[in-house]
PDB file of C-alpha atoms in Angstrom:
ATOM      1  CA  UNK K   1      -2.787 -38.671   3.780  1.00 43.00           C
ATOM      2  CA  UNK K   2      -4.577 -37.724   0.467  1.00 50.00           C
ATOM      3  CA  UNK K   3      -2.242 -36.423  -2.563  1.00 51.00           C
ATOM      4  CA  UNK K   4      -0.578 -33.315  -2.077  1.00 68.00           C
ATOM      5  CA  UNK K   5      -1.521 -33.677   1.922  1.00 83.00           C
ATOM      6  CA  UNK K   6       1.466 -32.143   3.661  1.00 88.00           C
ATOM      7  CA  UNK K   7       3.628 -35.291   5.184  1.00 89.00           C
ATOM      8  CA  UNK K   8       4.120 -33.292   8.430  1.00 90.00           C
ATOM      9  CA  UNK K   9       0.186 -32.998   9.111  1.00 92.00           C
ATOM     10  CA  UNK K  10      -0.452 -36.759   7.981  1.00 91.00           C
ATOM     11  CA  UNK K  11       2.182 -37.930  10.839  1.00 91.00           C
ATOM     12  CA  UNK K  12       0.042 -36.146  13.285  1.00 92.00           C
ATOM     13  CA  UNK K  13      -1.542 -37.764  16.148  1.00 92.00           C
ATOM     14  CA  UNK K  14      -4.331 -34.579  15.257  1.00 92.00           C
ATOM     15  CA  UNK K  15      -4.275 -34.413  11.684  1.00 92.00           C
ATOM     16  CA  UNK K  16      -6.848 -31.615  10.267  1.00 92.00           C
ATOM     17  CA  UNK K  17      -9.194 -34.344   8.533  1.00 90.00           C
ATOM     18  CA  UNK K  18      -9.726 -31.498   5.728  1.00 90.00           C
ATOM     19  CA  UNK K  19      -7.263 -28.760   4.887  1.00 92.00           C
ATOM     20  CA  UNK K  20      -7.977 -25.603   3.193  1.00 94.00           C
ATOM     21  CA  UNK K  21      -4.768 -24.035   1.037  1.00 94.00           C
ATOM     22  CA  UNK K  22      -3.822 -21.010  -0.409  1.00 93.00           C
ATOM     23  CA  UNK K  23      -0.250 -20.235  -1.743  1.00 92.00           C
ATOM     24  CA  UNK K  24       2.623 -22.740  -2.636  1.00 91.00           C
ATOM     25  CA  UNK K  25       1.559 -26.086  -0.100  1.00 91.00           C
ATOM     26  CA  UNK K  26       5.389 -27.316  -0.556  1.00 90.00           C
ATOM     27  CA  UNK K  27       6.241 -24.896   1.761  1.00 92.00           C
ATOM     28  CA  UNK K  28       4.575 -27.047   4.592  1.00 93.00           C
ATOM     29  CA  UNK K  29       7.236 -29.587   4.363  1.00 90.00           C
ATOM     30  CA  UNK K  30      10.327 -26.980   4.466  1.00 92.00           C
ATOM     31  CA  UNK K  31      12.412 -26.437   7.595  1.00 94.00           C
ATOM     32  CA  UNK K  32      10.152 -24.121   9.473  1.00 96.00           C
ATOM     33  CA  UNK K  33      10.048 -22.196  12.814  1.00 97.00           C
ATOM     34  CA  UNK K  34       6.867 -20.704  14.854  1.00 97.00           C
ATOM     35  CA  UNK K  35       7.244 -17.975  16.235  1.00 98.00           C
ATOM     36  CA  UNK K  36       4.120 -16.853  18.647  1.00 97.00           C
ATOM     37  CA  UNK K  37       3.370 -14.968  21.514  1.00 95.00           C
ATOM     38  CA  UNK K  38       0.884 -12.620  23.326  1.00 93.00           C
ATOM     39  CA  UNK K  39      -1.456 -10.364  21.301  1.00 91.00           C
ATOM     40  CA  UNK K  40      -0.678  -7.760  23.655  1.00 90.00           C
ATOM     41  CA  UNK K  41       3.074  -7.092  23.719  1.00 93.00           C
ATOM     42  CA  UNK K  42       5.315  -4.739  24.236  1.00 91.00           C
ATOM     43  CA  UNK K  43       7.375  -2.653  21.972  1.00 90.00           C
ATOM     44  CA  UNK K  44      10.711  -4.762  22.515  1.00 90.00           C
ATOM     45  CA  UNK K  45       8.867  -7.972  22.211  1.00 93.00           C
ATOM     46  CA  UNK K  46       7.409  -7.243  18.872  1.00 93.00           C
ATOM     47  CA  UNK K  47      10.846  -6.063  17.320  1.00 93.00           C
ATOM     48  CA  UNK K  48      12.395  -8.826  18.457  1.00 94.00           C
ATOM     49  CA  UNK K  49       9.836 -11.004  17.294  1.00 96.00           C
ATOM     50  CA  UNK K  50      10.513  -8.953  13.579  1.00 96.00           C
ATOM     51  CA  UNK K  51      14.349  -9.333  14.000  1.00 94.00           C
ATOM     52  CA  UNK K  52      13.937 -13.546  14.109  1.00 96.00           C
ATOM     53  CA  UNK K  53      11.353 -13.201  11.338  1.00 96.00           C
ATOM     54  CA  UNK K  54      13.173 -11.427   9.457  1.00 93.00           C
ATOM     55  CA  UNK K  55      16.641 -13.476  10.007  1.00 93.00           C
ATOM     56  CA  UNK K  56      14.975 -16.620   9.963  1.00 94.00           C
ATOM     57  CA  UNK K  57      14.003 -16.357   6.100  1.00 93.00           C
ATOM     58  CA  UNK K  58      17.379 -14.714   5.559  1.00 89.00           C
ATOM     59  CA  UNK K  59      18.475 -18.098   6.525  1.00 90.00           C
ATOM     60  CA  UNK K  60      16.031 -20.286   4.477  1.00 90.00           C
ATOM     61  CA  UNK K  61      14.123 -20.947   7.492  1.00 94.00           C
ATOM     62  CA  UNK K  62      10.189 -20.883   7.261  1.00 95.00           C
ATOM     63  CA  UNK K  63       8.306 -18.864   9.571  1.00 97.00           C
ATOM     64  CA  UNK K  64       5.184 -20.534  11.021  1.00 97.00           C
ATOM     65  CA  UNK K  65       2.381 -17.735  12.916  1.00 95.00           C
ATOM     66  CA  UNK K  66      -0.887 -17.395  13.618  1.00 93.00           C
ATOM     67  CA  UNK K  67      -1.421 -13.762  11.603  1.00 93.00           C
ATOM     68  CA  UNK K  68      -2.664 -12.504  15.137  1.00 91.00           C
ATOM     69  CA  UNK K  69      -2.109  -9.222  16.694  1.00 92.00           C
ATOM     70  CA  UNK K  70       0.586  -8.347  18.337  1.00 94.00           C
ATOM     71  CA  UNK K  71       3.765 -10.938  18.158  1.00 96.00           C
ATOM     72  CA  UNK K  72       2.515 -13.612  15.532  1.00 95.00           C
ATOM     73  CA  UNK K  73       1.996  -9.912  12.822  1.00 95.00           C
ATOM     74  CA  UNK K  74       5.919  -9.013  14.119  1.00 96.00           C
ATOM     75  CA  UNK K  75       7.018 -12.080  12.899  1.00 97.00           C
ATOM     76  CA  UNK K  76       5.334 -12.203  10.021  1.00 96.00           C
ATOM     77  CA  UNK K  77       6.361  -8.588   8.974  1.00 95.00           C
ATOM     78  CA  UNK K  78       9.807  -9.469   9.930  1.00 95.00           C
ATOM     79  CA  UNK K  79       9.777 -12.914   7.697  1.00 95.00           C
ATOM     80  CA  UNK K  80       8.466 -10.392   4.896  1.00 94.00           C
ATOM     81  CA  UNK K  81      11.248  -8.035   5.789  1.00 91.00           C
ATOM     82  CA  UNK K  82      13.573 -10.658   5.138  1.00 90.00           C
ATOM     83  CA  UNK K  83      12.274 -11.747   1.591  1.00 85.00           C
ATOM     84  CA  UNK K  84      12.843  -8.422   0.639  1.00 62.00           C
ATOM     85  CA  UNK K  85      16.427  -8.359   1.231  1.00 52.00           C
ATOM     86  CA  UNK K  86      16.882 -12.049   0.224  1.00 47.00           C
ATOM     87  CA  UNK K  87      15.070 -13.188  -3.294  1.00 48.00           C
ATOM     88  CA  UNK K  88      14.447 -16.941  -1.856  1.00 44.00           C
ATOM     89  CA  UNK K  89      15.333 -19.079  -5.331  1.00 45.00           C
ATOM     90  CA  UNK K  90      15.865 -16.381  -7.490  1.00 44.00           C
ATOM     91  CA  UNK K  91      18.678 -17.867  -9.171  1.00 40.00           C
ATOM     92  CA  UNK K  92      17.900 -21.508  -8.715  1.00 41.00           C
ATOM     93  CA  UNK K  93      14.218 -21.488  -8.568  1.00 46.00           C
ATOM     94  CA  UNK K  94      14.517 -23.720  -4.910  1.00 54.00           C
ATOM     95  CA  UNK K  95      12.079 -22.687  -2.267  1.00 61.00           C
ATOM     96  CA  UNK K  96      13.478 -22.146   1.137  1.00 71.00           C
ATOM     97  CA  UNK K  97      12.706 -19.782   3.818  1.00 83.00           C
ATOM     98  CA  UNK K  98       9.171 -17.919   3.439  1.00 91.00           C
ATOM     99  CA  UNK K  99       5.943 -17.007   5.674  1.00 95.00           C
ATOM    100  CA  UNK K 100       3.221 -19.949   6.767  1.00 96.00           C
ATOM    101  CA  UNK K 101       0.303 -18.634   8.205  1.00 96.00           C
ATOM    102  CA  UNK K 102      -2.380 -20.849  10.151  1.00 95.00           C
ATOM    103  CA  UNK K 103      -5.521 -19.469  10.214  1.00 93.00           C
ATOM    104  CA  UNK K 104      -8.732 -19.955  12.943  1.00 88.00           C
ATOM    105  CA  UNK K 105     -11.454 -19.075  10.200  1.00 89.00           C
ATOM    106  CA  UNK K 106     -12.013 -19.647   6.481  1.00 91.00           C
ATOM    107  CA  UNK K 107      -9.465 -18.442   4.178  1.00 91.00           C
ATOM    108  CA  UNK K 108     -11.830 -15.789   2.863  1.00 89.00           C
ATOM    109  CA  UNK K 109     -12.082 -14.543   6.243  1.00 89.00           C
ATOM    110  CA  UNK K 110      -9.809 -11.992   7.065  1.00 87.00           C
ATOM    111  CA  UNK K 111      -9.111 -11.287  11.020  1.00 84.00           C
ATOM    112  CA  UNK K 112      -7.715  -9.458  12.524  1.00 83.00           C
ATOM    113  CA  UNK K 113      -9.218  -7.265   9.913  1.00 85.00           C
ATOM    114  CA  UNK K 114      -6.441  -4.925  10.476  1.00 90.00           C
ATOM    115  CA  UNK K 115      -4.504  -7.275   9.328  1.00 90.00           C
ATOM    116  CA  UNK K 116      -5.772  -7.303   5.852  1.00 91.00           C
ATOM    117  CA  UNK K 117      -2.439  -6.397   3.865  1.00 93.00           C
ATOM    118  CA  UNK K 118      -0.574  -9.269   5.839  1.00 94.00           C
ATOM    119  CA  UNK K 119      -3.176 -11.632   5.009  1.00 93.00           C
ATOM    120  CA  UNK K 120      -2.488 -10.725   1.577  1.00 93.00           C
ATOM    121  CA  UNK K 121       1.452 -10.291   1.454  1.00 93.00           C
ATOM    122  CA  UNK K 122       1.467 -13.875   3.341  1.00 94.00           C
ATOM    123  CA  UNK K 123      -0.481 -15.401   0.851  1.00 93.00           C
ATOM    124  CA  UNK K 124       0.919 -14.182  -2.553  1.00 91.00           C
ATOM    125  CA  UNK K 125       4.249 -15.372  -1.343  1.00 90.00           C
ATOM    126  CA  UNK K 126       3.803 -17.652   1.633  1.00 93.00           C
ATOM    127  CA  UNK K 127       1.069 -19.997   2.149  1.00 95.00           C
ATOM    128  CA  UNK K 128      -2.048 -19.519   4.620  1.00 95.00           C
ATOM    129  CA  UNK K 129      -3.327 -22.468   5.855  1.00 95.00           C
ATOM    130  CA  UNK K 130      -6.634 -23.673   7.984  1.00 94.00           C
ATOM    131  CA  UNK K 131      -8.912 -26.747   8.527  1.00 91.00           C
ATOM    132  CA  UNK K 132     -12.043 -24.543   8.829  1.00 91.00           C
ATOM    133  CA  UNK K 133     -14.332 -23.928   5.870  1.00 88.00           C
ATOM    134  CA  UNK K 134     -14.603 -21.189   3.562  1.00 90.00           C
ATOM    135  CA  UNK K 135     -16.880 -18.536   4.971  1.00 85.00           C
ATOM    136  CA  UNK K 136     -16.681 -19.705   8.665  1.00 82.00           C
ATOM    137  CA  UNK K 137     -15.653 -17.166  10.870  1.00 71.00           C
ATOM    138  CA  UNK K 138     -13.374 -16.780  14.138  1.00 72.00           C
ATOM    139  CA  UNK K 139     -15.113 -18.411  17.281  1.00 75.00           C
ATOM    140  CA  UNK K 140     -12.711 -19.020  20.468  1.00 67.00           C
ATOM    141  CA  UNK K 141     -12.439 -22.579  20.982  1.00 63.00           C
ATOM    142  CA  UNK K 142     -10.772 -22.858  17.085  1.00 75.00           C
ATOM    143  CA  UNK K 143      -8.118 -20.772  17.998  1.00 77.00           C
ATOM    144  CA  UNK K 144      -6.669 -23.629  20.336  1.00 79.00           C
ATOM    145  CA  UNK K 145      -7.443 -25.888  17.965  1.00 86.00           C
ATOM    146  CA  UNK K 146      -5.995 -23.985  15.108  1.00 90.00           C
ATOM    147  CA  UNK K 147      -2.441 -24.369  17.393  1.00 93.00           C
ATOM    148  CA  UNK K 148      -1.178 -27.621  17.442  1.00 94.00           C
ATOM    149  CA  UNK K 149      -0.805 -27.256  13.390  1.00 95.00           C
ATOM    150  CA  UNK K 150       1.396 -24.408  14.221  1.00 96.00           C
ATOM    151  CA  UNK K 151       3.327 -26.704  16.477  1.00 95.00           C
ATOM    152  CA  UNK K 152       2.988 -29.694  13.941  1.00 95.00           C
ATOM    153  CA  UNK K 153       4.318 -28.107  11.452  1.00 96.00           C
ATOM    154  CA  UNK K 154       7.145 -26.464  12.987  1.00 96.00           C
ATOM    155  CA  UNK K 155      10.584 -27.578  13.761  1.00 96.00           C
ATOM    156  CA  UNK K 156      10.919 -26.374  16.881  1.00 97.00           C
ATOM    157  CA  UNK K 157       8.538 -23.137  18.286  1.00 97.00           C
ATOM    158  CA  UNK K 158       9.606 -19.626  19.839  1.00 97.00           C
ATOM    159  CA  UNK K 159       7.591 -18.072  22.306  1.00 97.00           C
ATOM    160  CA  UNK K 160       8.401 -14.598  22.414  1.00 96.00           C
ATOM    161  CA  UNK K 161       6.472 -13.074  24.866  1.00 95.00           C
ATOM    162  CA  UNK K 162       3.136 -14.336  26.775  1.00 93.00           C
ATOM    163  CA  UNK K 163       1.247 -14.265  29.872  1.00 90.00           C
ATOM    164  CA  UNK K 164       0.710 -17.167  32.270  1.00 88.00           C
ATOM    165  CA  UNK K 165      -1.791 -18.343  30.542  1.00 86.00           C
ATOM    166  CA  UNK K 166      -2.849 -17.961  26.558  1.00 83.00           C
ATOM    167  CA  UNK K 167      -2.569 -19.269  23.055  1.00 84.00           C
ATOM    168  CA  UNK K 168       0.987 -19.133  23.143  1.00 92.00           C
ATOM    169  CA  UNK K 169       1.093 -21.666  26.199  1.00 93.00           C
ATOM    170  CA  UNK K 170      -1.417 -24.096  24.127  1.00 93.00           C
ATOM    171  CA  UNK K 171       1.163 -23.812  21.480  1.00 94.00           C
ATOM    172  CA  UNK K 172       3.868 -24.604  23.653  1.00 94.00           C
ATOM    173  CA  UNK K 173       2.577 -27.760  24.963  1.00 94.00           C
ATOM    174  CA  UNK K 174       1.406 -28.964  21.798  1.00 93.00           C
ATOM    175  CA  UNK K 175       4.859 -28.968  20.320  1.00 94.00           C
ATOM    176  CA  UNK K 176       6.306 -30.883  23.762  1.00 93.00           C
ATOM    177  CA  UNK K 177       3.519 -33.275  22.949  1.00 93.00           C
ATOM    178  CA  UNK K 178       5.138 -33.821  19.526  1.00 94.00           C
ATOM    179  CA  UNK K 179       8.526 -33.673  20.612  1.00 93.00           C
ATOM    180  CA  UNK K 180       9.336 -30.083  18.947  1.00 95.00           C
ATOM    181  CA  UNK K 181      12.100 -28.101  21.141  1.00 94.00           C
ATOM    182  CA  UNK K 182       9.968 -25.892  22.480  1.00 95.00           C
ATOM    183  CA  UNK K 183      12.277 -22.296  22.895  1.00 95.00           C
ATOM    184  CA  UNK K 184      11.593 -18.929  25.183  1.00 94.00           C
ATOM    185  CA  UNK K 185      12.380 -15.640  25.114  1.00 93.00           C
ATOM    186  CA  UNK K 186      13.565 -14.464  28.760  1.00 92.00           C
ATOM    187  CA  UNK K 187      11.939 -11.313  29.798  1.00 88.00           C
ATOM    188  CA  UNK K 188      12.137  -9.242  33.335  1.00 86.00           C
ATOM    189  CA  UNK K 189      10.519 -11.035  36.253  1.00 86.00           C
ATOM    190  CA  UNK K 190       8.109  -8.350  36.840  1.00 86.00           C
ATOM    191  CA  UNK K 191       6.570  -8.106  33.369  1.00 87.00           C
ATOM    192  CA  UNK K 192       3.087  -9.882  33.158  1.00 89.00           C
ATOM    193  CA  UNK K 193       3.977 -10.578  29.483  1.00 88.00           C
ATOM    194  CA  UNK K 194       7.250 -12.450  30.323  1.00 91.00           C
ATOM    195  CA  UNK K 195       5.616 -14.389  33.048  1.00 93.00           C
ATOM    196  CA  UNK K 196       4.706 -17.234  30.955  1.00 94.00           C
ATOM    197  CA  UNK K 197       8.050 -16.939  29.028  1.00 94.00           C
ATOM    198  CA  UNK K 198       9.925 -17.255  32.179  1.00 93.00           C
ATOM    199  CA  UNK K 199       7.712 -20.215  33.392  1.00 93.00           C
ATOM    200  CA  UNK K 200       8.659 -22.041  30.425  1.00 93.00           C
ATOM    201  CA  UNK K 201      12.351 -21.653  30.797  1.00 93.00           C
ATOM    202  CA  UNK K 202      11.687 -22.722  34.465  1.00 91.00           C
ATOM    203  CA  UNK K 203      10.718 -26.090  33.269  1.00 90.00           C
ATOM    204  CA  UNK K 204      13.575 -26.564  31.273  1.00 89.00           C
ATOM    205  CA  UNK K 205      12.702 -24.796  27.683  1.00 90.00           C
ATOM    206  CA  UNK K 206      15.208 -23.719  25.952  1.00 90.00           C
ATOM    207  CA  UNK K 207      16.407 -20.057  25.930  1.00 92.00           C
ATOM    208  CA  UNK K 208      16.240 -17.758  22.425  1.00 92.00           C
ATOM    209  CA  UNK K 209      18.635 -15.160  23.309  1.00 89.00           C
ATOM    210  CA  UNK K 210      19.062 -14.559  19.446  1.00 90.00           C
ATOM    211  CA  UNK K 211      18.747 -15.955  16.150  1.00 92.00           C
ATOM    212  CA  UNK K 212      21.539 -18.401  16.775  1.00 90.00           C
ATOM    213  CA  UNK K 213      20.002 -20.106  19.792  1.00 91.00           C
ATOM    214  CA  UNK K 214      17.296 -20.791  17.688  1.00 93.00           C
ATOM    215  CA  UNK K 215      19.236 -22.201  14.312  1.00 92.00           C
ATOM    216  CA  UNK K 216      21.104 -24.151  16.802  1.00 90.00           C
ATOM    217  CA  UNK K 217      17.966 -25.731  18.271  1.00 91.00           C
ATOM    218  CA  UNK K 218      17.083 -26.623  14.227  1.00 92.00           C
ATOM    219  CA  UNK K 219      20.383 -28.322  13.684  1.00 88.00           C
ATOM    220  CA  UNK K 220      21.514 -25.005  11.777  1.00 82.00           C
ATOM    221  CA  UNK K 221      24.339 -24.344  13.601  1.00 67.00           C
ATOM    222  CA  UNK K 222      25.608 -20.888  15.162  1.00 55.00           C
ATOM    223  CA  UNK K 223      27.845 -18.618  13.462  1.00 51.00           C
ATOM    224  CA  UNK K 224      25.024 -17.152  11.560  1.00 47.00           C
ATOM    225  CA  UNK K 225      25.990 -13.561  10.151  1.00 44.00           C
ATOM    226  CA  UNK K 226      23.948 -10.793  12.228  1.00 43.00           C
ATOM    227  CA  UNK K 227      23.826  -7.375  10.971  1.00 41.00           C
ATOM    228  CA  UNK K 228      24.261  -5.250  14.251  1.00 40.00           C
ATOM    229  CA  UNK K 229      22.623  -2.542  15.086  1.00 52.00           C
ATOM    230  CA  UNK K 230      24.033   1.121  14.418  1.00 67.00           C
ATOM    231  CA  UNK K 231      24.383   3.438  17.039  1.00 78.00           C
ATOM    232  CA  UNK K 232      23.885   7.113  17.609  1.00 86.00           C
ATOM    233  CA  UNK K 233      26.638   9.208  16.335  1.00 83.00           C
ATOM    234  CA  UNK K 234      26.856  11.090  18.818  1.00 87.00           C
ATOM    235  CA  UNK K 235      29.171   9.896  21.757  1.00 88.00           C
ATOM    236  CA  UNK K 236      26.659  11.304  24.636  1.00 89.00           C
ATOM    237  CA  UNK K 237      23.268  10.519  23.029  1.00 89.00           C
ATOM    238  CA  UNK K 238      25.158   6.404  22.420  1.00 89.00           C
ATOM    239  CA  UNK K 239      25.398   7.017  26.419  1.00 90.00           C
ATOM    240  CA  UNK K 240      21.943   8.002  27.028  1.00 90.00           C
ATOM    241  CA  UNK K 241      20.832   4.906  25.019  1.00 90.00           C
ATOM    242  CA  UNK K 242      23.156   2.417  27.079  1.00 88.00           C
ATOM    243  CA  UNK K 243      21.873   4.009  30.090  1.00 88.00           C
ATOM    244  CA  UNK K 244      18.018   3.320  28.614  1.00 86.00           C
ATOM    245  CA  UNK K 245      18.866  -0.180  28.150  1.00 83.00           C
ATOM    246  CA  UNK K 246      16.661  -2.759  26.821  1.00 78.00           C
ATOM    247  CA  UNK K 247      14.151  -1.572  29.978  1.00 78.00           C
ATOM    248  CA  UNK K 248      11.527   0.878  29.961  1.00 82.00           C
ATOM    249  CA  UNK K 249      13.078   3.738  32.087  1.00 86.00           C
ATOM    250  CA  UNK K 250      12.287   7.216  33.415  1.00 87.00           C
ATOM    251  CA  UNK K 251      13.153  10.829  32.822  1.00 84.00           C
ATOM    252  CA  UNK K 252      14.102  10.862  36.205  1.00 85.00           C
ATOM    253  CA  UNK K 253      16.386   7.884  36.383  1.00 85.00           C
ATOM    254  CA  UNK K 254      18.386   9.488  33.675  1.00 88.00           C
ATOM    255  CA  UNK K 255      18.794  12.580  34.735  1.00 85.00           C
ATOM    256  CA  UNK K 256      20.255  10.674  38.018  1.00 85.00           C
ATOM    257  CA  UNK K 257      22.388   8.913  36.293  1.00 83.00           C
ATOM    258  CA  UNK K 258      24.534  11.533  34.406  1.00 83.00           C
ATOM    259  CA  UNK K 259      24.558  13.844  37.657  1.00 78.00           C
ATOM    260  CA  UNK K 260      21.601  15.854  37.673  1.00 70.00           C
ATOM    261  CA  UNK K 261      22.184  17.487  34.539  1.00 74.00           C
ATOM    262  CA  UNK K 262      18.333  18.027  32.707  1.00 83.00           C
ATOM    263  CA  UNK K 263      18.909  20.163  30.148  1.00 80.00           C
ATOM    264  CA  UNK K 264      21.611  18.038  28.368  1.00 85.00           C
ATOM    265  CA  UNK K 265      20.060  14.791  29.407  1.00 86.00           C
ATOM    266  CA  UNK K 266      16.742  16.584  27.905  1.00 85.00           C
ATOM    267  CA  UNK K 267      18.825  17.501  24.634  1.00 85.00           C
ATOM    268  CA  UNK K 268      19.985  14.244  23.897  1.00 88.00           C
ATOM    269  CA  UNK K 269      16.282  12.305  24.958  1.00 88.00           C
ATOM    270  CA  UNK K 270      14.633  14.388  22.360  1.00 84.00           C
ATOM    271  CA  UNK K 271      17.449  13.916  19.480  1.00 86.00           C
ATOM    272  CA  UNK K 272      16.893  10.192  20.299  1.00 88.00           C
ATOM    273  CA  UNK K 273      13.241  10.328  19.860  1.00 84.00           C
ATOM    274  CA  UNK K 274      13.465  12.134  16.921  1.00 81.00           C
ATOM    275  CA  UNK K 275      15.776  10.044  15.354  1.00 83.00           C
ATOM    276  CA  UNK K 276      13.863   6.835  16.094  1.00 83.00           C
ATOM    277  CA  UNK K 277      16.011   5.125  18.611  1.00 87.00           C
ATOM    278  CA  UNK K 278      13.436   5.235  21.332  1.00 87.00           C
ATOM    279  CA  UNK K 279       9.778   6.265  22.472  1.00 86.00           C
ATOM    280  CA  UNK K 280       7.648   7.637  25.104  1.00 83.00           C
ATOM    281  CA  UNK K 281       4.933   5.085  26.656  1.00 78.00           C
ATOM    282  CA  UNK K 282       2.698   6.108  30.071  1.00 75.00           C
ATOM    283  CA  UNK K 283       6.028   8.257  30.915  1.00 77.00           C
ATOM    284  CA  UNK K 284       8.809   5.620  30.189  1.00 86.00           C
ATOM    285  CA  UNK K 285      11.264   5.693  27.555  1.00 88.00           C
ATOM    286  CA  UNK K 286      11.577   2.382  25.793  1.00 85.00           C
ATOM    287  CA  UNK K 287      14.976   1.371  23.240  1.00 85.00           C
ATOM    288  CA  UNK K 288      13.080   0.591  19.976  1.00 79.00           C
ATOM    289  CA  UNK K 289      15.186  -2.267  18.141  1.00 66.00           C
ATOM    290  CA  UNK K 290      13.969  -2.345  15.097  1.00 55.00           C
ATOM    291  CA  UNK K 291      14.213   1.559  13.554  1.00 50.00           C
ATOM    292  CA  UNK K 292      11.732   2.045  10.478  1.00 47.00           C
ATOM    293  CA  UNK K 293      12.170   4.510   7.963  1.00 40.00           C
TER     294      UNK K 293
END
C-alpha cells in the first residue's frame, strides 16, 4: 500500500484503491472490534450494544461501526461513553481503545443527518473513514460495499441484533471470508430482530453473552472488571424488575404474578418508570439497561 495506507486494508483481498481520512489513521492498525446490527432495534439491543462500546474502549479495544441508526450509533455512543471515564494515553501519550467509523458517502457528508454530533464526536477523537469521494452522497449498493472494511479492519465482529437478512449479515460474511471470529448476540426466537442473530449462532458463530466472550474471542482474556448494575432500593420494586426480566412484558402478566394485587403492582411499575429502570412501548414494559441521567 501507499505511505501511511493502513497495513490491515493493504492485506485485503478488497482493498479500497483510494481512502479518504479524517482523525488519527494509526488507529486503523489498533486492536479493534465491530460492533453492528439492525437500524431498527430494540431498546435492549441498543443498550447492550452501548454497554460493549462503552467497555470495549475501557479496555483499550477499538470500536469499529458504521455511524448508522440504530445499533452501529449505540455502540458508538457507548465507545464515547467509555473515553469519558477512561482518558486513553493520558499519562503515557499511547493510543489504545477509541471509535472508527466507516462511512458509505464522502466525509463531508453527514448521514444519518441525525447523526450529526456523532459524526463529529467520532471524528475529533476517533477516526472516520471511507473510500468514496468528498461530496458523494449515500446510494444503496455502497453501503455493502462500505462493509467488508468494517470486517477488514476488525479483529473479530459482533452482531448485536439483525434481521434475516441486512447489512449486518453482509458484514458477517465478509469477516468469515477473512477469517475474523465472527460473534452473535442471542436474542428470543420469536423476535424478527434476533432472527438473523440466532441464524448465525446456528451455524456455529460464536456467542457474546458479555464483554468477556468477546475479549476472549480477541485473545484478551476473561476476568475483565464489569461494573454491575444497581438495583432498586426498594425490596418489592427489585421484585417487580426480576419479574420484568430482560423481556418485554405486560401489565397483566405482573399483576398475575404477585397474586392479583394492582394497586401495589401499579405503585411500584410507576416508581420504576419514573426512576428510569424501565419503559412503556405499544403496552409492554421493557428493563432499560443502560439508565441515563
Amino acid at each position: 500500500g501507499a505511505p501511511g495506507y493502513p497495513a490491515r486494508l493493504a492485506r485485503d483481498p478488497e482493498p479500497p484503491a483510494v481512502l479518504f481520512l479524517a482523525g488519527e489513521p494509526r488507529l486503523l492498525d489498533l486492536q479493534a472490534v465491530a460492533l453492528v446490527g439492525t437500524r431498527n432495534a430494540t431498546r435492549p439491543g441498543r443498550d447492550f450494544a452501548f454497554q460493549l462500546g462503552q467497555g470495549l474502549v475501557e479496555a483499550g479495544v477499538c470500536v469499529v461501526s458504521g455511524l448508522a441508526l440504530g445499533i452501529d450509533g449505540a455502540a458508538h455512543r457507548g465507545a464515547l461513553a467509555g473515553i469519558d471515564r477512561f482518558d486513553p494515553g493520558a499519562s503515557t501519550g499511547t493510543l489504545v481503545g477509541l471509535p472508527i467509523g466507516v462511512l458509505g458517502a464522502g466525509l463531508d457528508i453527514t448521514y444519518p443527518r441525525a447523526h450529526a454530533e456523532l459524526h463529529a464526536a467520532v471524528q475529533s477523537c476517533g477516526v472516520l473513514v471511507s473510500e468514496v469521494p468528498l461530496g458523494v452522497g449515500p446510494e444503496p449498493w455502497r453501503f455493502p460495499a462500505r462493509n467488508r472494511i468494517i470486517a477488514a479492519l476488525a479483529d473479530a465482529v459482533v452482531v448485536v441484533e439483525s434481521r434475516a437478512e441486512g447489512g449486518s449479515m453482509i458484514t458477517a460474511e465478509a469477516a468469515a471470508n477473512r477469517d475474523v471470529p465472527v460473534l452473535a448476540v442471542p436474542g428470543d426466537v420469536r423476535a424478527p430482530a434476533a432472527a438473523g442473530t440466532n441464524g448465525l449462532l446456528a451455524d456455529g458463530a460464536h456467542p457474546a453473552r458479555d464483554l468477556d466472550d468477546v475479549l476472549v474471542a480477541i485473545g484478551r482474556g476473561g476476568g475483565h472488571q464489569r461494573r454491575r448494575p444497581g438495583r432498586p432500593a426498594d425490596p418489592g420494586d427489585a421484585a417487580v424488575l426480576d419479574a420484568i426480566g430482560w423481556q418485554p412484558a405486560t401489565f397483566a402478566h405482573l399483576v398475575g404474578q404477585f397474586g392479583g394485587d394492582l394497586g401495589t403492582v401499579a405503585v411500584r411499575v410507576a416508581r420504576l418508570e419514573a426512576e428510569g429502570w424501565i419503559e412503556r412501548s405499544d403496552g409492554w414494559l421493557q428493563r432499560v439497561e443502560v439508565r441515563r441521567g
